[in-house]
Amino acid sequence: MSTTDHRELESAIPEHLRKPGLCPFRSSAEPPPYPTYVARFSKDINQVVMCYLGIQLRPEGNRKALKAAAISVEELVSLASGPLYVDQAKGVDGDEYETHIFALFWDSVMAYQHWCASDLVQGWWESNQREEDGVGYFKEVFMPKIDFFETHYATPEFQSLGNLADAMSGEIKEHAYWGAMRHRIPAAQYDSLASVGLPSVVSKHDNAKRKLVVPHDYMCLIRSGQNWENADQTEIALYQKVILPSLVQGMGYLSEQGLEIGCYSNRFVTLLCEDGYIARQSYGLSYWSGLDALEKWASSHQTHLKIFAAAQEYMSKLGSEARLTTYHEVAVMAADEQYFEYINCHPSTGLLQLA
């Protein structure tokens, strides 16, 4: 028997969030076939903030205005009260609009609110110029409590939200079986996480250029990322041949037809380096009617099963030599832990397509 059969496994749920008699566990005596990890957050963190601040430009739009908007956002996020971690990404949506997204992360709601309420940030966001410069803006904010989200990493390296954590776990046991995602969410020990209601779109202060989306309880977010920065050219070629086609197909389905299975919005974007050049990283960002809809797609829909099969083929060829790393972060939130505002955006942007 190999030494990996005796490796120590941790629960994805940290000890201080476990509920006696309720904490999920693997029913199989067999260990997972490969290691994965989760981020360990300080016990002092009760809630986190993920703010996706985006700007978009129509195909024939003024690129100088887009660049000026991006520079303004960069200045705002660099304020002392700004986010603890930031990444930037670009993509082109189904309407051919270029989209530049700033993903901003805080470890407390109060810190985020302090930044939003600052004269510079509030003045810039509320300015009439946002409605008149030919650029679209959106702010999609998620504030899940610590026991209502989970992280999952193929390697013990911080990504995205994980950059707020204190440490990385050892190898975990809740993975490599359908349902593991739910089992990594601490609240699932005592809550069904069933979504309630439907979202609606309204105008802000009767201003047709500013739209708010009123969310419902237990909407679900997933950010699923791919990082091939450390891969050599041979592995990159394999990634582009084996995984990328099915990934692009799956992301395209969610973006164009996802509503029929409960996916309210999906974007597939490429991360940017600090110097603005394209990085060897990407992520899909999806908003769902609830965790159950996401689980059903992941476990049974042909588009995700193709992605899963491609990943298995990829790993079977490279095994421990693979340098591609993947991750995802999933959160479920009450209605008052979400905020969506869109300024001058086209009707299919984010949750506006629900109107």
CSV table of C-alpha atoms in Angstrom, one decimal:
chain,number,residue,atom,x,y,z
A,1,MET,CA,0.0,0.0,0.0
A,2,SER,CA,1.4,3.4,-1.0
A,3,THR,CA,2.2,6.0,1.6
A,4,THR,CA,-0.5,8.3,0.1
A,5,ASP,CA,-3.1,5.9,1.5
A,6,HIS,CA,-2.0,6.8,5.0
A,7,ARG,CA,-1.8,10.6,4.6
A,8,GLU,CA,-3.4,12.8,7.2
A,9,LEU,CA,-6.6,14.5,6.1
A,10,GLU,CA,-8.2,17.6,7.6
A,11,SER,CA,-11.8,18.7,7.4
A,12,ALA,CA,-12.4,21.6,5.2
A,13,ILE,CA,-14.5,23.1,8.0
A,14,PRO,CA,-12.3,24.7,10.6
A,15,GLU,CA,-12.8,23.5,14.2
A,16,HIS,CA,-14.4,26.7,15.5
A,17,LEU,CA,-17.1,26.4,12.9
A,18,ARG,CA,-18.0,22.8,13.4
A,19,LYS,CA,-21.3,21.8,14.9
A,20,PRO,CA,-21.1,18.7,17.1
A,21,GLY,CA,-22.9,15.8,15.6
A,22,LEU,CA,-23.6,17.7,12.4
A,23,CYS,CA,-20.2,18.2,10.7
A,24,PRO,CA,-20.2,16.5,7.3
A,25,PHE,CA,-17.7,13.7,6.7
A,26,ARG,CA,-16.8,11.4,3.9
A,27,SER,CA,-18.7,8.2,4.0
A,28,SER,CA,-16.0,6.4,2.0
A,29,ALA,CA,-13.1,4.9,3.8
A,30,GLU,CA,-11.0,5.6,0.8
A,31,PRO,CA,-8.9,8.8,0.7
A,32,PRO,CA,-9.4,11.3,-2.1
A,33,PRO,CA,-7.4,10.3,-5.2
A,34,TYR,CA,-5.4,13.6,-5.2
A,35,PRO,CA,-4.8,16.4,-2.7
A,36,THR,CA,-6.7,19.7,-2.5
A,37,TYR,CA,-6.7,22.5,0.1
A,38,VAL,CA,-8.8,25.3,1.6
A,39,ALA,CA,-7.9,28.7,2.9
A,40,ARG,CA,-7.9,29.2,6.7
A,41,PHE,CA,-9.2,32.5,7.9
A,42,SER,CA,-8.7,34.2,11.2
A,43,LYS,CA,-11.3,33.5,13.9
A,44,ASP,CA,-11.7,37.3,14.1
A,45,ILE,CA,-13.1,37.5,10.6
A,46,ASN,CA,-16.9,37.2,10.6
A,47,GLN,CA,-17.7,38.4,7.1
A,48,VAL,CA,-15.9,39.2,3.9
A,49,VAL,CA,-16.6,41.5,1.0
A,50,MET,CA,-16.1,40.7,-2.7
A,51,CYS,CA,-16.8,43.7,-4.9
A,52,TYR,CA,-16.7,43.3,-8.6
A,53,LEU,CA,-16.4,46.8,-10.0
A,54,GLY,CA,-16.6,46.8,-13.8
A,55,ILE,CA,-16.4,49.2,-16.7
A,56,GLN,CA,-17.6,48.3,-20.2
A,57,LEU,CA,-17.3,49.9,-23.7
A,58,ARG,CA,-19.3,49.2,-26.8
A,59,PRO,CA,-17.3,48.1,-29.9
A,60,GLU,CA,-17.3,51.5,-31.5
A,61,GLY,CA,-16.9,53.4,-28.2
A,62,ASN,CA,-14.3,56.0,-27.1
A,63,ARG,CA,-11.3,54.0,-25.9
A,64,LYS,CA,-9.8,57.1,-24.3
A,65,ALA,CA,-12.9,57.3,-22.0
A,66,LEU,CA,-12.5,53.7,-21.1
A,67,LYS,CA,-8.8,54.2,-20.2
A,68,ALA,CA,-9.6,57.3,-18.2
A,69,ALA,CA,-12.3,55.3,-16.2
A,70,ALA,CA,-9.8,52.5,-15.5
A,71,ILE,CA,-7.2,55.0,-14.2
A,72,SER,CA,-9.8,56.6,-11.9
A,73,VAL,CA,-10.7,53.2,-10.5
A,74,GLU,CA,-7.1,52.3,-9.9
A,75,GLU,CA,-6.6,55.6,-8.0
A,76,LEU,CA,-9.7,54.9,-5.8
A,77,VAL,CA,-8.7,51.3,-4.9
A,78,SER,CA,-5.3,52.6,-3.9
A,79,LEU,CA,-6.7,54.8,-1.1
A,80,ALA,CA,-5.7,53.9,2.4
A,81,SER,CA,-9.2,52.6,3.1
A,82,GLY,CA,-9.2,50.5,-0.1
A,83,PRO,CA,-9.3,46.7,-0.5
A,84,LEU,CA,-6.8,44.4,1.1
A,85,TYR,CA,-6.4,42.6,-2.2
A,86,VAL,CA,-7.2,43.5,-5.8
A,87,ASP,CA,-7.0,41.8,-9.2
A,88,GLN,CA,-7.9,43.0,-12.6
A,89,ALA,CA,-9.3,41.1,-15.6
A,90,LYS,CA,-10.6,41.8,-19.1
A,91,GLY,CA,-13.0,40.1,-21.4
A,92,VAL,CA,-15.4,40.6,-24.2
A,93,ASP,CA,-19.1,39.7,-23.5
A,94,GLY,CA,-21.7,38.2,-25.8
A,95,ASP,CA,-22.7,41.7,-27.1
A,96,GLU,CA,-19.0,42.4,-28.1
A,97,TYR,CA,-18.6,44.9,-25.3
A,98,GLU,CA,-15.1,45.1,-23.8
A,99,THR,CA,-15.3,44.6,-20.1
A,100,HIS,CA,-12.6,45.5,-17.5
A,101,ILE,CA,-13.2,44.1,-14.0
A,102,PHE,CA,-11.6,45.1,-10.8
A,103,ALA,CA,-12.1,42.4,-8.1
A,104,LEU,CA,-11.8,44.0,-4.7
A,105,PHE,CA,-11.6,42.1,-1.4
A,106,TRP,CA,-12.0,43.2,2.2
A,107,ASP,CA,-12.1,41.2,5.5
A,108,SER,CA,-14.9,43.3,7.0
A,109,VAL,CA,-18.1,45.0,5.9
A,110,MET,CA,-17.3,48.0,7.9
A,111,ALA,CA,-14.0,48.6,6.1
A,112,TYR,CA,-15.7,48.3,2.8
A,113,GLN,CA,-18.5,50.7,3.8
A,114,HIS,CA,-15.9,53.2,5.0
A,115,TRP,CA,-14.2,53.1,1.6
A,116,CYS,CA,-17.5,53.5,-0.2
A,117,ALA,CA,-18.6,56.4,2.0
A,118,SER,CA,-15.3,58.4,1.4
A,119,ASP,CA,-15.8,61.6,-0.4
A,120,LEU,CA,-13.6,60.6,-3.3
A,121,VAL,CA,-15.2,57.2,-3.9
A,122,GLN,CA,-18.8,58.3,-3.4
A,123,GLY,CA,-18.3,61.5,-5.4
A,124,TRP,CA,-16.9,59.7,-8.3
A,125,TRP,CA,-19.5,56.9,-8.4
A,126,GLU,CA,-22.5,59.3,-7.9
A,127,SER,CA,-21.2,61.9,-10.4
A,128,ASN,CA,-23.4,62.7,-13.4
A,129,GLN,CA,-20.3,62.1,-15.5
A,130,ARG,CA,-20.7,58.4,-15.0
A,131,GLU,CA,-23.9,58.7,-17.0
A,132,GLU,CA,-22.5,60.9,-19.7
A,133,ASP,CA,-19.0,59.7,-20.6
A,134,GLY,CA,-20.0,56.9,-22.9
A,135,VAL,CA,-18.8,54.1,-20.6
A,136,GLY,CA,-20.9,51.6,-18.7
A,137,TYR,CA,-20.2,50.9,-15.1
A,138,PHE,CA,-21.4,48.2,-12.7
A,139,LYS,CA,-20.9,47.3,-9.1
A,140,GLU,CA,-21.7,43.8,-7.9
A,141,VAL,CA,-21.1,43.3,-4.2
A,142,PHE,CA,-21.2,40.1,-2.1
A,143,MET,CA,-20.8,40.1,1.6
A,144,PRO,CA,-21.1,36.4,2.8
A,145,LYS,CA,-20.7,35.5,6.4
A,146,ILE,CA,-17.7,33.3,7.2
A,147,ASP,CA,-19.8,30.1,7.5
A,148,PHE,CA,-21.6,30.7,4.2
A,149,PHE,CA,-18.7,30.3,1.8
A,150,GLU,CA,-16.0,27.8,0.9
A,151,THR,CA,-12.7,27.9,-1.0
A,152,HIS,CA,-11.0,25.0,-2.8
A,153,TYR,CA,-7.5,25.0,-4.3
A,154,ALA,CA,-5.6,22.3,-6.3
A,155,THR,CA,-2.4,23.5,-4.7
A,156,PRO,CA,-1.6,25.3,-1.4
A,157,GLU,CA,-1.3,28.7,-3.0
A,158,PHE,CA,-3.5,31.6,-2.3
A,159,GLN,CA,-5.8,32.8,-5.1
A,160,SER,CA,-8.5,35.5,-5.2
A,161,LEU,CA,-10.4,35.6,-1.9
A,162,GLY,CA,-7.9,33.3,-0.3
A,163,ASN,CA,-5.5,36.2,-0.2
A,164,LEU,CA,-7.4,37.4,2.9
A,165,ALA,CA,-6.6,34.2,4.8
A,166,ASP,CA,-4.0,33.6,7.5
A,167,ALA,CA,-3.0,30.2,6.3
A,168,MET,CA,-3.7,27.3,4.0
A,169,SER,CA,-5.0,24.0,5.3
A,170,GLY,CA,-3.4,20.6,4.9
A,171,GLU,CA,-4.9,18.1,2.6
A,172,ILE,CA,-8.7,18.0,3.0
A,173,LYS,CA,-11.1,15.0,2.9
A,174,GLU,CA,-14.3,16.7,1.5
A,175,HIS,CA,-13.5,16.6,-2.2
A,176,ALA,CA,-13.6,14.4,-5.3
A,177,TYR,CA,-17.2,13.3,-4.9
A,178,TRP,CA,-20.5,15.0,-5.9
A,179,GLY,CA,-21.8,17.0,-3.0
A,180,ALA,CA,-18.3,17.9,-1.6
A,181,MET,CA,-18.8,21.5,-2.5
A,182,ARG,CA,-21.8,21.8,-0.2
A,183,HIS,CA,-20.0,19.8,2.5
A,184,ARG,CA,-17.2,22.4,2.6
A,185,ILE,CA,-19.7,25.2,3.5
A,186,PRO,CA,-19.9,25.3,7.3
A,187,ALA,CA,-23.6,26.5,7.3
A,188,ALA,CA,-24.6,23.4,5.4
A,189,GLN,CA,-24.3,21.6,8.7
A,190,TYR,CA,-27.5,23.2,9.9
A,191,ASP,CA,-29.0,25.0,6.9
A,192,SER,CA,-30.5,23.6,3.6
A,193,LEU,CA,-29.2,26.8,1.8
A,194,ALA,CA,-32.3,26.7,-0.3
A,195,SER,CA,-32.9,29.9,-2.2
A,196,VAL,CA,-36.1,31.9,-1.8
A,197,GLY,CA,-37.7,34.4,-4.2
A,198,LEU,CA,-36.8,36.0,-7.5
A,199,PRO,CA,-34.7,39.1,-8.3
A,200,SER,CA,-36.1,42.2,-9.8
A,201,VAL,CA,-34.7,45.2,-11.6
A,202,VAL,CA,-35.6,48.8,-10.7
A,203,SER,CA,-34.4,52.3,-11.5
A,204,LYS,CA,-32.4,54.1,-8.9
A,205,HIS,CA,-34.1,57.4,-7.9
A,206,ASP,CA,-36.2,57.1,-11.0
A,207,ASN,CA,-33.0,57.6,-13.1
A,208,ALA,CA,-33.3,55.4,-16.2
A,209,LYS,CA,-29.5,55.4,-16.6
A,210,ARG,CA,-28.9,53.8,-13.2
A,211,LYS,CA,-30.4,50.4,-12.5
A,212,LEU,CA,-30.5,48.4,-9.2
A,213,VAL,CA,-31.2,44.7,-9.0
A,214,VAL,CA,-33.0,43.7,-5.9
A,215,PRO,CA,-31.7,40.2,-5.1
A,216,HIS,CA,-33.3,37.3,-3.2
A,217,ASP,CA,-32.1,35.2,-0.3
A,218,TYR,CA,-29.5,32.6,-0.9
A,219,MET,CA,-28.3,33.5,-4.3
A,220,CYS,CA,-25.0,31.8,-5.0
A,221,LEU,CA,-21.7,33.0,-6.5
A,222,ILE,CA,-18.9,30.9,-7.8
A,223,ARG,CA,-15.5,32.1,-9.1
A,224,SER,CA,-13.6,29.3,-10.8
A,225,GLY,CA,-10.1,30.0,-11.8
A,226,GLN,CA,-7.2,28.6,-13.9
A,227,ASN,CA,-3.6,29.5,-13.5
A,228,TRP,CA,-0.9,28.2,-15.9
A,229,GLU,CA,1.8,30.7,-15.1
A,230,ASN,CA,4.3,28.0,-14.1
A,231,ALA,CA,3.6,25.7,-17.0
A,232,ASP,CA,6.1,25.1,-19.8
A,233,GLN,CA,5.2,25.3,-23.5
A,234,THR,CA,4.5,21.6,-23.8
A,235,GLU,CA,2.0,21.7,-20.9
A,236,ILE,CA,0.4,24.9,-22.2
A,237,ALA,CA,-0.1,23.2,-25.6
A,238,LEU,CA,-1.8,20.3,-23.8
A,239,TYR,CA,-4.0,22.7,-21.8
A,240,GLN,CA,-5.0,24.5,-25.0
A,241,LYS,CA,-5.8,21.2,-26.7
A,242,VAL,CA,-7.5,19.2,-23.9
A,243,ILE,CA,-9.1,21.6,-21.4
A,244,LEU,CA,-9.5,25.0,-23.0
A,245,PRO,CA,-12.1,24.0,-25.7
A,246,SER,CA,-14.5,22.4,-23.2
A,247,LEU,CA,-14.0,25.2,-20.8
A,248,VAL,CA,-14.8,27.8,-23.4
A,249,GLN,CA,-17.8,25.8,-24.5
A,250,GLY,CA,-19.1,25.5,-21.0
A,251,MET,CA,-18.6,29.2,-20.2
A,252,GLY,CA,-20.2,30.1,-23.4
A,253,TYR,CA,-23.3,28.0,-22.6
A,254,LEU,CA,-23.6,29.6,-19.2
A,255,SER,CA,-23.3,33.1,-20.7
A,256,GLU,CA,-25.7,32.6,-23.5
A,257,GLN,CA,-28.2,30.0,-22.2
A,258,GLY,CA,-27.6,29.8,-18.5
A,259,LEU,CA,-30.9,31.3,-17.5
A,260,GLU,CA,-32.6,28.0,-18.5
A,261,ILE,CA,-30.8,26.2,-15.7
A,262,GLY,CA,-30.7,28.9,-13.1
A,263,CYS,CA,-27.5,30.7,-14.0
A,264,TYR,CA,-28.3,34.4,-13.8
A,265,SER,CA,-25.0,35.7,-15.2
A,266,ASN,CA,-21.6,34.3,-16.3
A,267,ARG,CA,-18.4,36.0,-17.4
A,268,PHE,CA,-15.2,34.4,-18.5
A,269,VAL,CA,-12.3,36.7,-18.3
A,270,THR,CA,-8.5,36.8,-18.4
A,271,LEU,CA,-6.5,38.2,-15.6
A,272,LEU,CA,-4.0,41.1,-16.1
A,273,CYS,CA,-0.5,41.5,-14.7
A,274,GLU,CA,0.4,44.5,-12.7
A,275,ASP,CA,1.9,46.1,-15.8
A,276,GLY,CA,-1.4,45.7,-17.7
A,277,TYR,CA,-0.3,42.8,-19.9
A,278,ILE,CA,-2.3,39.6,-20.2
A,279,ALA,CA,-1.5,37.0,-17.5
A,280,ARG,CA,-1.6,33.2,-17.9
A,281,GLN,CA,-4.7,33.1,-15.7
A,282,SER,CA,-8.4,33.2,-16.2
A,283,TYR,CA,-11.6,32.8,-14.3
A,284,GLY,CA,-15.3,32.3,-14.7
A,285,LEU,CA,-17.6,34.3,-12.5
A,286,SER,CA,-21.2,33.0,-12.2
A,287,TYR,CA,-24.2,34.1,-10.3
A,288,TRP,CA,-26.8,31.4,-9.7
A,289,SER,CA,-30.4,31.2,-8.4
A,290,GLY,CA,-29.1,29.0,-5.6
A,291,LEU,CA,-26.5,26.4,-4.7
A,292,ASP,CA,-28.8,23.5,-5.8
A,293,ALA,CA,-28.9,24.9,-9.4
A,294,LEU,CA,-25.1,25.1,-9.4
A,295,GLU,CA,-24.8,21.6,-8.0
A,296,LYS,CA,-27.1,20.2,-10.6
A,297,TRP,CA,-25.2,21.8,-13.5
A,298,ALA,CA,-21.9,20.6,-12.1
A,299,SER,CA,-23.0,17.0,-11.6
A,300,SER,CA,-25.2,16.3,-14.6
A,301,HIS,CA,-25.0,18.9,-17.4
A,302,GLN,CA,-23.0,17.8,-20.4
A,303,THR,CA,-21.1,21.1,-20.6
A,304,HIS,CA,-19.6,20.6,-17.2
A,305,LEU,CA,-19.2,16.9,-17.5
A,306,LYS,CA,-17.0,17.6,-20.6
A,307,ILE,CA,-14.9,20.0,-18.5
A,308,PHE,CA,-14.6,17.5,-15.8
A,309,ALA,CA,-13.6,14.7,-18.2
A,310,ALA,CA,-11.1,17.0,-19.9
A,311,ALA,CA,-9.5,17.8,-16.5
A,312,GLN,CA,-9.3,14.1,-15.7
A,313,GLU,CA,-7.6,13.3,-19.0
A,314,TYR,CA,-5.2,16.2,-18.5
A,315,MET,CA,-4.2,14.9,-15.0
A,316,SER,CA,-3.9,11.4,-16.2
A,317,LYS,CA,-1.3,12.5,-18.8
A,318,LEU,CA,0.7,14.7,-16.4
A,319,GLY,CA,0.0,13.6,-12.8
A,320,SER,CA,2.2,15.3,-10.3
A,321,GLU,CA,4.2,16.9,-13.1
A,322,ALA,CA,1.3,19.2,-13.9
A,323,ARG,CA,1.9,22.9,-13.2
A,324,LEU,CA,-1.6,24.0,-14.0
A,325,THR,CA,-3.4,25.0,-10.8
A,326,THR,CA,-7.1,25.5,-10.5
A,327,TYR,CA,-9.4,26.8,-7.7
A,328,HIS,CA,-12.9,27.9,-7.0
A,329,GLU,CA,-14.7,29.9,-4.4
A,330,VAL,CA,-18.4,29.5,-3.7
A,331,ALA,CA,-20.6,31.7,-1.5
A,332,VAL,CA,-24.3,31.8,-0.5
A,333,MET,CA,-25.8,35.1,0.7
A,334,ALA,CA,-28.9,36.6,2.2
A,335,ALA,CA,-30.5,39.3,0.1
A,336,ASP,CA,-29.1,42.1,2.3
A,337,GLU,CA,-25.6,40.8,1.8
A,338,GLN,CA,-25.7,41.6,-1.9
A,339,TYR,CA,-25.8,44.8,-3.9
A,340,PHE,CA,-26.0,45.3,-7.7
A,341,GLU,CA,-25.9,48.7,-9.5
A,342,TYR,CA,-25.5,49.3,-13.2
A,343,ILE,CA,-24.9,52.7,-14.9
A,344,ASN,CA,-25.3,53.0,-18.7
A,345,CYS,CA,-24.8,49.3,-19.1
A,346,HIS,CA,-26.3,47.3,-22.0
A,347,PRO,CA,-29.4,45.3,-21.1
A,348,SER,CA,-27.6,41.9,-21.0
A,349,THR,CA,-25.0,43.0,-18.5
A,350,GLY,CA,-24.8,40.9,-15.3
A,351,LEU,CA,-28.2,40.6,-13.7
A,352,LEU,CA,-29.9,43.2,-15.9
A,353,GLN,CA,-30.8,40.4,-18.2
A,354,LEU,CA,-33.4,39.4,-15.6
A,355,ALA,CA,-35.5,42.4,-16.3
